[in-house]
Short mmCIF file of C-alpha atoms in Angstrom, two decimals:
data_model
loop_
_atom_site.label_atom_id
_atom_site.label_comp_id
_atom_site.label_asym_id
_atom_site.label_seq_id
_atom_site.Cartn_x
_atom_site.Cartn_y
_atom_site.Cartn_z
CA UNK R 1 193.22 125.24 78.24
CA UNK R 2 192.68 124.78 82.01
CA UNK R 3 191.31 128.17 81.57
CA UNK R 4 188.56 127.66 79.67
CA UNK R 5 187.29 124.46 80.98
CA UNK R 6 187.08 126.16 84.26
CA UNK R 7 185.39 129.27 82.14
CA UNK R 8 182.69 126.77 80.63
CA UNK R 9 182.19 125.20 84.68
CA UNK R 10 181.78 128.43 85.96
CA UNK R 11 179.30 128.91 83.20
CA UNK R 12 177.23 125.85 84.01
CA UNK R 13 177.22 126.88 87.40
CA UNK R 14 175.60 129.97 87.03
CA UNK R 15 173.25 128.82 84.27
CA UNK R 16 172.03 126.14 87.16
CA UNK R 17 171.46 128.86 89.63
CA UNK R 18 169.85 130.84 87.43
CA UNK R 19 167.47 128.22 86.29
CA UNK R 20 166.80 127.02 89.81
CA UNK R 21 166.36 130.64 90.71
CA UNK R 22 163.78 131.14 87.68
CA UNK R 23 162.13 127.42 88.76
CA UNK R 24 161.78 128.95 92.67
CA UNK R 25 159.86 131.92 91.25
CA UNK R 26 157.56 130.40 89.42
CA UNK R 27 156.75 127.77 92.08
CA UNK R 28 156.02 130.96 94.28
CA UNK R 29 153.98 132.48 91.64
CA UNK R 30 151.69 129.62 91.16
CA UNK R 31 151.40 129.48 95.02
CA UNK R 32 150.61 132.88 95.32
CA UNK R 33 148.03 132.41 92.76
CA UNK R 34 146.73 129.65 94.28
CA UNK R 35 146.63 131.38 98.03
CA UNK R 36 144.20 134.08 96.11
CA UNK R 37 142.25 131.84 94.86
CA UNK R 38 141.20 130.01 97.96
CA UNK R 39 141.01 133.55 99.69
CA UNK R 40 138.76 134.94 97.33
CA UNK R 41 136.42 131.74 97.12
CA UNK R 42 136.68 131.49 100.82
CA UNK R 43 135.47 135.66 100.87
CA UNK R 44 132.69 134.49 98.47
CA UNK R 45 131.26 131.81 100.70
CA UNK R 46 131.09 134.43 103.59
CA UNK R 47 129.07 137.04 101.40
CA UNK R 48 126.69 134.28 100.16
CA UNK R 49 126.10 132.62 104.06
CA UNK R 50 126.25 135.62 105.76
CA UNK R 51 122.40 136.07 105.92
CA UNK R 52 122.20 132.03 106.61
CA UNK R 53 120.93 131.34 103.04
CA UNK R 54 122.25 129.23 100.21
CA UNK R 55 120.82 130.23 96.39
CA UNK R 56 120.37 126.47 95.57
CA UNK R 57 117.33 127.81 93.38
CA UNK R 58 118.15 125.37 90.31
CA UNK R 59 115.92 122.48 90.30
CA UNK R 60 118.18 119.05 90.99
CA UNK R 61 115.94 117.60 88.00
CA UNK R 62 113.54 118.96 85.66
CA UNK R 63 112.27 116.49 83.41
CA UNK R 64 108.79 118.79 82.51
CA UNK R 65 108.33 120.66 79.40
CA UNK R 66 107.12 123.37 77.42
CA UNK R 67 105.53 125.96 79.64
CA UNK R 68 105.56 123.99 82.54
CA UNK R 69 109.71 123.87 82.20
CA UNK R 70 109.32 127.45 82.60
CA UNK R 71 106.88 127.60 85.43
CA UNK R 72 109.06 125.29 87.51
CA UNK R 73 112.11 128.01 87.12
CA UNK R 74 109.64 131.03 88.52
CA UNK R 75 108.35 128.38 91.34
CA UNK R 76 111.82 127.87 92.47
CA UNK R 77 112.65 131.98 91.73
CA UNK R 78 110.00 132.17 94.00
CA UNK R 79 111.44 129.95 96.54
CA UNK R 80 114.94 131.94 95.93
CA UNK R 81 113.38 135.44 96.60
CA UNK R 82 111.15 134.59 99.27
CA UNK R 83 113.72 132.59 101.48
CA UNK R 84 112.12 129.47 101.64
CA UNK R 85 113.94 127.06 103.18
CA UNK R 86 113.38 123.56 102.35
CA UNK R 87 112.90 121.13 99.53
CA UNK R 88 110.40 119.13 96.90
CA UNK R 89 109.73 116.04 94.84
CA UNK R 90 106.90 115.48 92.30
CA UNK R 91 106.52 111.96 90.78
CA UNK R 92 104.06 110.53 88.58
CA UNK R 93 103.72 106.96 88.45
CA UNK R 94 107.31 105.89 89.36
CA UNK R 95 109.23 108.24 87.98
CA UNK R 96 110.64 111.47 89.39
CA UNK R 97 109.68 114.24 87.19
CA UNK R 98 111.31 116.80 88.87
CA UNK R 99 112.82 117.79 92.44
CA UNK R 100 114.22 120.84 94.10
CA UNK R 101 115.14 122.43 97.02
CA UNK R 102 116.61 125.69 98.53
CA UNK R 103 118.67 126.35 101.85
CA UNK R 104 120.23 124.35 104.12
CA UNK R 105 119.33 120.90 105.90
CA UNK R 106 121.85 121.79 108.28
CA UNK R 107 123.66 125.22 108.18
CA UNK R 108 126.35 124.46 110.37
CA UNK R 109 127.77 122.17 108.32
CA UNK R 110 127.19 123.64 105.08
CA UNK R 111 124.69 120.70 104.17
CA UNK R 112 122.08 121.36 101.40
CA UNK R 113 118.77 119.41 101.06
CA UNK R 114 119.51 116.01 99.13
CA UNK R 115 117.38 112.93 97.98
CA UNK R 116 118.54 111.13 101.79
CA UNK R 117 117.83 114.12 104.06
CA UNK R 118 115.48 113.16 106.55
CA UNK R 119 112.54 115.39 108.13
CA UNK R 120 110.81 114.69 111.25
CA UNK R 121 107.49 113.33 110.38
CA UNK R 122 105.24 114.26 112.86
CA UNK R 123 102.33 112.81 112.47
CA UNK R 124 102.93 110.97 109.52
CA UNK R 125 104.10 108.40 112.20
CA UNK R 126 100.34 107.65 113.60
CA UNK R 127 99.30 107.71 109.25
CA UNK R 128 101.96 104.67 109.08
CA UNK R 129 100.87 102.89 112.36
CA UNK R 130 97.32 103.03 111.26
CA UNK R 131 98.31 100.99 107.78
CA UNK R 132 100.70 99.07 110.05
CA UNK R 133 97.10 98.21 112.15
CA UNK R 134 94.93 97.73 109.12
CA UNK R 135 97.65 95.65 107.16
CA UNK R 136 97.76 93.39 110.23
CA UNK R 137 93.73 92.79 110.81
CA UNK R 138 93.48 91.90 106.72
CA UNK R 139 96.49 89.91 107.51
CA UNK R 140 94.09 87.96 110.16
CA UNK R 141 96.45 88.41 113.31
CA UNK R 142 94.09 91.27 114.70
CA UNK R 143 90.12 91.68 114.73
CA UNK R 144 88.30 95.01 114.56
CA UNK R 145 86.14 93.11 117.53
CA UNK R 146 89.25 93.30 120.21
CA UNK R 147 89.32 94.63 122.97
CA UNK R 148 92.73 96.96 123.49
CA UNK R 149 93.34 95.54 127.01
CA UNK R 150 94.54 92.42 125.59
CA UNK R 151 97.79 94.02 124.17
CA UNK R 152 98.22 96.89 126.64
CA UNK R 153 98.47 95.82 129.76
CA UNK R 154 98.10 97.98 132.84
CA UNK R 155 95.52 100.36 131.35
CA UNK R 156 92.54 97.97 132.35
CA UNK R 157 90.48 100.99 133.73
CA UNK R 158 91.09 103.83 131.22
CA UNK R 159 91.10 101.34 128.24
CA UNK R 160 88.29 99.46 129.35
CA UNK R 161 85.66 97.98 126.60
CA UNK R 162 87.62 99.85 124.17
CA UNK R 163 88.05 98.09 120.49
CA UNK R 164 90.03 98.12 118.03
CA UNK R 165 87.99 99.11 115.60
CA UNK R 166 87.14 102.40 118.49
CA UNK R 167 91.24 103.25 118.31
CA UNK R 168 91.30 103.63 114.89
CA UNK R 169 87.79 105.62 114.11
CA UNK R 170 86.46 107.41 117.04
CA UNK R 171 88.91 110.16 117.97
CA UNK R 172 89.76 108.78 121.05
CA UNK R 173 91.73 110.97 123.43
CA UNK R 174 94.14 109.69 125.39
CA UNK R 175 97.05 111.39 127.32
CA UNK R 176 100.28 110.27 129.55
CA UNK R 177 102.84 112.30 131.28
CA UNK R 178 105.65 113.41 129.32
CA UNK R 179 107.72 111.13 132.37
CA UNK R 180 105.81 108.26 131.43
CA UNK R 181 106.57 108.33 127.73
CA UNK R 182 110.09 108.49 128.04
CA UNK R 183 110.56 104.95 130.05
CA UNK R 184 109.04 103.63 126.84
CA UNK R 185 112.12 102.50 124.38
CA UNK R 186 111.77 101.67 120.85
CA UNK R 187 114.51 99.14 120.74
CA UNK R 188 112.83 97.21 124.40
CA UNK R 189 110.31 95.70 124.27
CA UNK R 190 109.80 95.00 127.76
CA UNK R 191 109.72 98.17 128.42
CA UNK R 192 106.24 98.88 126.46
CA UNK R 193 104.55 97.51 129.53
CA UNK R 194 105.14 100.66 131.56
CA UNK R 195 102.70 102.84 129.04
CA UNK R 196 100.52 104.78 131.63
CA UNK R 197 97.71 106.44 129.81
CA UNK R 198 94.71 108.68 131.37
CA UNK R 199 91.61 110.39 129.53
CA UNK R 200 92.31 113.51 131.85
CA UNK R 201 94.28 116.40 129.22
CA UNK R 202 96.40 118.46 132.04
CA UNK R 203 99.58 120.89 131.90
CA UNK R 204 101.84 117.93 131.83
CA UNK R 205 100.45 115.76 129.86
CA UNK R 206 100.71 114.82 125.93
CA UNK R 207 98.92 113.08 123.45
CA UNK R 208 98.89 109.04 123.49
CA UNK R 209 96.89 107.95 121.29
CA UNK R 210 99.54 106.66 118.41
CA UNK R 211 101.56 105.39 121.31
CA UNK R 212 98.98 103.16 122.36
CA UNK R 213 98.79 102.03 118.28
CA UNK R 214 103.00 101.50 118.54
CA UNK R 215 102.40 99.03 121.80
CA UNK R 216 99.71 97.55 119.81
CA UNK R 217 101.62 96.54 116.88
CA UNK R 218 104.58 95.61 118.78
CA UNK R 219 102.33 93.10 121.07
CA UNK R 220 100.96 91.67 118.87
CA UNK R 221 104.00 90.72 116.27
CA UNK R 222 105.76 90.51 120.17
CA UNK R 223 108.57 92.14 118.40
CA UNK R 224 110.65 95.82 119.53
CA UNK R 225 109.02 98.92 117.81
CA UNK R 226 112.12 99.02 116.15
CA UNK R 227 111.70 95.66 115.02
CA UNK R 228 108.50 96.06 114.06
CA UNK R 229 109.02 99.22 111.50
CA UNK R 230 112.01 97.87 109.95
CA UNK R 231 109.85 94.78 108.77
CA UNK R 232 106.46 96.56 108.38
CA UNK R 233 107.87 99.84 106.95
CA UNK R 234 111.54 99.48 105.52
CA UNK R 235 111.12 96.14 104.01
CA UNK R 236 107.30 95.83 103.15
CA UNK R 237 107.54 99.19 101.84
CA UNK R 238 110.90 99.14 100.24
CA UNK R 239 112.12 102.39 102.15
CA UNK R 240 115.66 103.95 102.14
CA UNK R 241 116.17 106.83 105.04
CA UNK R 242 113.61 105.39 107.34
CA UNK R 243 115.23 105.65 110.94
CA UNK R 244 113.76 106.26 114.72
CA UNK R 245 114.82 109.22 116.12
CA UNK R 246 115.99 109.02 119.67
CA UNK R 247 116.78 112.31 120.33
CA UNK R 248 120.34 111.87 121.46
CA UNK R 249 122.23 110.97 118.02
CA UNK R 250 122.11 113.13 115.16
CA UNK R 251 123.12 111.98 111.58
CA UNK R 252 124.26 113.89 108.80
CA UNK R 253 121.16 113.42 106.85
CA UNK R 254 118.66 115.10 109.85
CA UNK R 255 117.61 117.92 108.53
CA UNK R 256 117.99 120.62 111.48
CA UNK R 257 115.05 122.76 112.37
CA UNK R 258 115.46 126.77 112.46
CA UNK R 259 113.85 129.36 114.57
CA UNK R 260 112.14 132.45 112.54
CA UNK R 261 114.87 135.14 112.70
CA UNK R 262 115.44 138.44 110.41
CA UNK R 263 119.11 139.04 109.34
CA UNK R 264 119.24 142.26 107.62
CA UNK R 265 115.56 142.26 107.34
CA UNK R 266 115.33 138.41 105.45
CA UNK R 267 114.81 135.21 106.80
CA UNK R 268 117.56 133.37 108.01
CA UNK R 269 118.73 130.26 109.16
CA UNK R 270 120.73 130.88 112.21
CA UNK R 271 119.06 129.80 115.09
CA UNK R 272 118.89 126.42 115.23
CA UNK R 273 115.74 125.17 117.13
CA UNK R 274 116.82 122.58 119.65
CA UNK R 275 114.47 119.42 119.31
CA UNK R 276 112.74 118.44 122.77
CA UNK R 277 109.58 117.23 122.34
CA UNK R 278 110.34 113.58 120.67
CA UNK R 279 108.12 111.22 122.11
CA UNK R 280 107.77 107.17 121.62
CA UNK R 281 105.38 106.30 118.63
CA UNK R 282 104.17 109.94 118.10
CA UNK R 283 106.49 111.91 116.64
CA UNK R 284 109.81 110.15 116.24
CA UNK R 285 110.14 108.99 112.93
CA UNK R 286 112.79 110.48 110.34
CA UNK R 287 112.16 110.27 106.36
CA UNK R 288 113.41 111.48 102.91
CA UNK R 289 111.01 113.09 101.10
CA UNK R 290 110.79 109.52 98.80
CA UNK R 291 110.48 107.88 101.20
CA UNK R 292 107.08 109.55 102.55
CA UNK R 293 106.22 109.35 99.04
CA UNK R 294 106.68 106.07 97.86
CA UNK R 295 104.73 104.76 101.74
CA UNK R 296 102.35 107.24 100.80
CA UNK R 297 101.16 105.99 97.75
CA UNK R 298 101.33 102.55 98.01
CA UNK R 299 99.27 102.71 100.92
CA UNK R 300 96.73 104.53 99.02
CA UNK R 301 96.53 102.75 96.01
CA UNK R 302 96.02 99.35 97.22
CA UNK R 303 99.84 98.07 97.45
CA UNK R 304 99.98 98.07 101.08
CA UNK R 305 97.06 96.06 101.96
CA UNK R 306 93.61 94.51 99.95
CA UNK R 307 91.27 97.62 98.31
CA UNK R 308 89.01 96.03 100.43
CA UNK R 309 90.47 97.67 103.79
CA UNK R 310 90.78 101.46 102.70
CA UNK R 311 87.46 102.62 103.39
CA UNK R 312 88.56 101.61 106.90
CA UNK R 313 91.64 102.71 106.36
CA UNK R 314 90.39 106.22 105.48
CA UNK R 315 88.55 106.70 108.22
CA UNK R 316 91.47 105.92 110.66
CA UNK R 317 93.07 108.71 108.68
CA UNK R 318 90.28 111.66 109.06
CA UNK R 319 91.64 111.97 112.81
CA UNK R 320 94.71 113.30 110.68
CA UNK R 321 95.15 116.12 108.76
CA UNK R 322 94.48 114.27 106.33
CA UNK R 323 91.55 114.96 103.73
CA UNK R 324 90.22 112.67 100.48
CA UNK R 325 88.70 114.59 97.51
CA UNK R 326 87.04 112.67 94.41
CA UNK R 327 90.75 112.86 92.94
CA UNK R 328 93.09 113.16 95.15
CA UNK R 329 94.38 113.26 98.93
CA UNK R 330 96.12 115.84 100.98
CA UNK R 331 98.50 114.94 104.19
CA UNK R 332 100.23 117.67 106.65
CA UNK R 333 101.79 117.52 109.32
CA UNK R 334 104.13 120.29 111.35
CA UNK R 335 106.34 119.36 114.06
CA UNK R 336 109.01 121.54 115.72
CA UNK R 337 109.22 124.13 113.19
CA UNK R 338 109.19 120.83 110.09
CA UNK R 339 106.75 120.79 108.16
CA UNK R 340 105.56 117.68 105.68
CA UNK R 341 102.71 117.90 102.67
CA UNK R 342 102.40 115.28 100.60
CA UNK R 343 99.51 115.55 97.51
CA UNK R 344 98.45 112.13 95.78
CA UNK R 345 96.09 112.26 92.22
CA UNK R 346 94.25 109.52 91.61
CA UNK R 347 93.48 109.92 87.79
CA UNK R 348 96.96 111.07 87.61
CA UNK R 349 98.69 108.65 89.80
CA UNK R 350 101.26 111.43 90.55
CA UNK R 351 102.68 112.33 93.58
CA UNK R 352 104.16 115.69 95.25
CA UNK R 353 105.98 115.90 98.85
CA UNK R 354 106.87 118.96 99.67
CA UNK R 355 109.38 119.93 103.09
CA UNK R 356 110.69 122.82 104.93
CA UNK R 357 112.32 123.50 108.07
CA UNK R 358 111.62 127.37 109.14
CA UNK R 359 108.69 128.83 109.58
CA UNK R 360 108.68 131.43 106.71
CA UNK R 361 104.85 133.40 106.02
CA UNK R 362 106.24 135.18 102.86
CA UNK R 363 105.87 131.71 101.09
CA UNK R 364 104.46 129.10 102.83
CA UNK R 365 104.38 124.86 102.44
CA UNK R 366 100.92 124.88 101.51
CA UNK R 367 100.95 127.71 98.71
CA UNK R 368 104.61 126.08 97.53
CA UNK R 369 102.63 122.88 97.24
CA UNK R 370 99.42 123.99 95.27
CA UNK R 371 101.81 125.46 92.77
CA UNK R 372 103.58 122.64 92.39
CA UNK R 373 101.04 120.52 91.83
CA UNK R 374 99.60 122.08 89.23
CA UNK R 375 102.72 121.07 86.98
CA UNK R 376 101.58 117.57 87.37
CA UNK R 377 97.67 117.09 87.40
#
């Protein structure tokens, strides 16, 4: 009897090993499979960044139809074989109708263009100081009739007799040392009294013209720049990404800029271009693509200030690459190796922004654009 209860514990015993035993290999199994699966994704990710390219040729919306459904998928083939790195929006009204983009915003950390990236806007900045200027004389708390000494100080010589109404319209040319610009600091504003400007263009001097329209504004609402383009800009205009770029913090949204370079004979992004040349109330803005758009056309259709004010408003602008057609209006900018279209219709009232951050000549911003406006007029 004792026999054959020890006979049927002996049993269990091995029936427990054995199932442990069976449970331990098909742990390892499932690890193992697991361990190839990550290596061969991880193998995959190599092969498709390798060259510094992502295929992210899909649209992120597509709400077109018919033929123009279609055309959209060759546009962003195009975009795909071509290498062009960067992104696009088209809106009419205020709806998105569709959006894409291709590449990376930043490479390094495997970061794709999305609806928050911003771009530097180059000039765009001195486009949105001008409405900033024309919003505040219909708003009565400037006059054309001004002289600019009033609200930069120290520039009494150079700035002499000089109007407001002459800032805005007449191409003025005005320069100050690179040195100069940088003791100017958008969050201070008592440091905008140190703005040095000189009509004399030499080696080491840069454009000041929209820094002289940044101390404006900020005199006269006696508010930081800062200040002054979160209420003017963010709130006014409702915008989202908006942010100053000091060139010393970098966000996960920047979009990175990328030296031309040939990897295996196609363009590639993997030389990051390293951003010098930010200076105050030039060049030092960051948006998303929406946001230039939405500022864009609210300014132009009357939202920003009265109808009354964009004649003059217009003309500021022609000092820009800017350009105003029976139908329609055309902005572009291009600043380090960024560069910014955005396309308003009139009869249309649709919108397209288009951005890229490498300098690619197999497909460039403008021909990307006039394609992709055609889906929309």
């Amino acid at each position: 009897m004792r026999n054959k209860r020890r006979g049927r514990q002996w049993l269990v015993v091995i029936l427990s090993v054995l199932i442990l035993a069976l449970i331990f290999l098909i742990i390892q199994s499932v690890n193992h499979a697991k361990t190839s699966h990550v290596k061969n994704v991880s193998k995959t990710e190599q092969i498709i960044t390798q060259n510094g390219f992502v295929q992210q040729n899909s649209p992120t919306m597509n709400e077109l139809t018919g033929a123009k459904k279609k055309k959209l998928a060759n546009i962003n083939k195009k975009m795909s074989d071509n290498r062009h790195f960067g992104a696009y929006l088209g809106i009419v009204g205020d709806t998105p109708v569709f959006a894409g983009r291709n590449g990376y915003a930043n490479r390094d950390k495997q970061v794709g263009f999305k609806s928050s990236s911003t771009f530097l806007s180059g000039r765009y900045q001195e486009f949105l100081n001008n409405a900033i200027i024309i919003k505040l004389i219909s708003e009565k708390k400037l006059s054309l009739s001004e002289k600019l000494t009033k609200y930069v100080p120290n520039n009494d010589e150079t700035l002499k007799g000089i109007t407001i109404k002459q800032l805005l319209t007449q191409k003025p040319k005005y320069y100050a040392t690179v040195k100069n610009l940088n003791t100017l600091d958008a969050d201070k504003y008592s440091s905008l009294d140190k703005l040095n400007v000189t009509t004399k263009a030499t080696k080491i001097n840069v454009s000041a013209t929209s820094a002289i329209k940044a101390v404006l504004i900020s005199k006269v609402l006696k508010k930081s720049y800062t200040s002054v383009v979160n209420k003017m800009l963010v709130d006014e205009l409702g915008l989202s990404s908006l942010r100053i770029n000091d060139n010393k913090h970098g966000y996960i949204n920047d979009v990175l800029s990328y030296n031309e370079q040939l990897v295996g004979g196609v363009p590639s992004q993997t030389s990051v271009l390293k951003v010098k040349n930010i200076y105050f109330g030039t060049n030092q803005l960051r948006l998303s693509l929406s946001d230039i758009g939405a500022s864009y056309r609210k300014i132009l259709t009357n939202k920003y200030f009265p109808k009354s004010y964009q004649s003059l408003f217009l003309l500021s602008a022609k000092q820009l690459i800017f350009k105003k057609y029976d139908d329609s209006a055309f902005f572009y900018t291009a600043d380090n190796n960024q560069s910014l279209i955005a396309q308003y219709n009139y009869k249309k009232d649709s919108l397209v922004v288009v951005g890229d951050n490498y300098p690619n000549g197999r497909l460039n911003i403008r021909q990307l654009e006039f394609q992709l406006s055609s889906l929309i007029k």
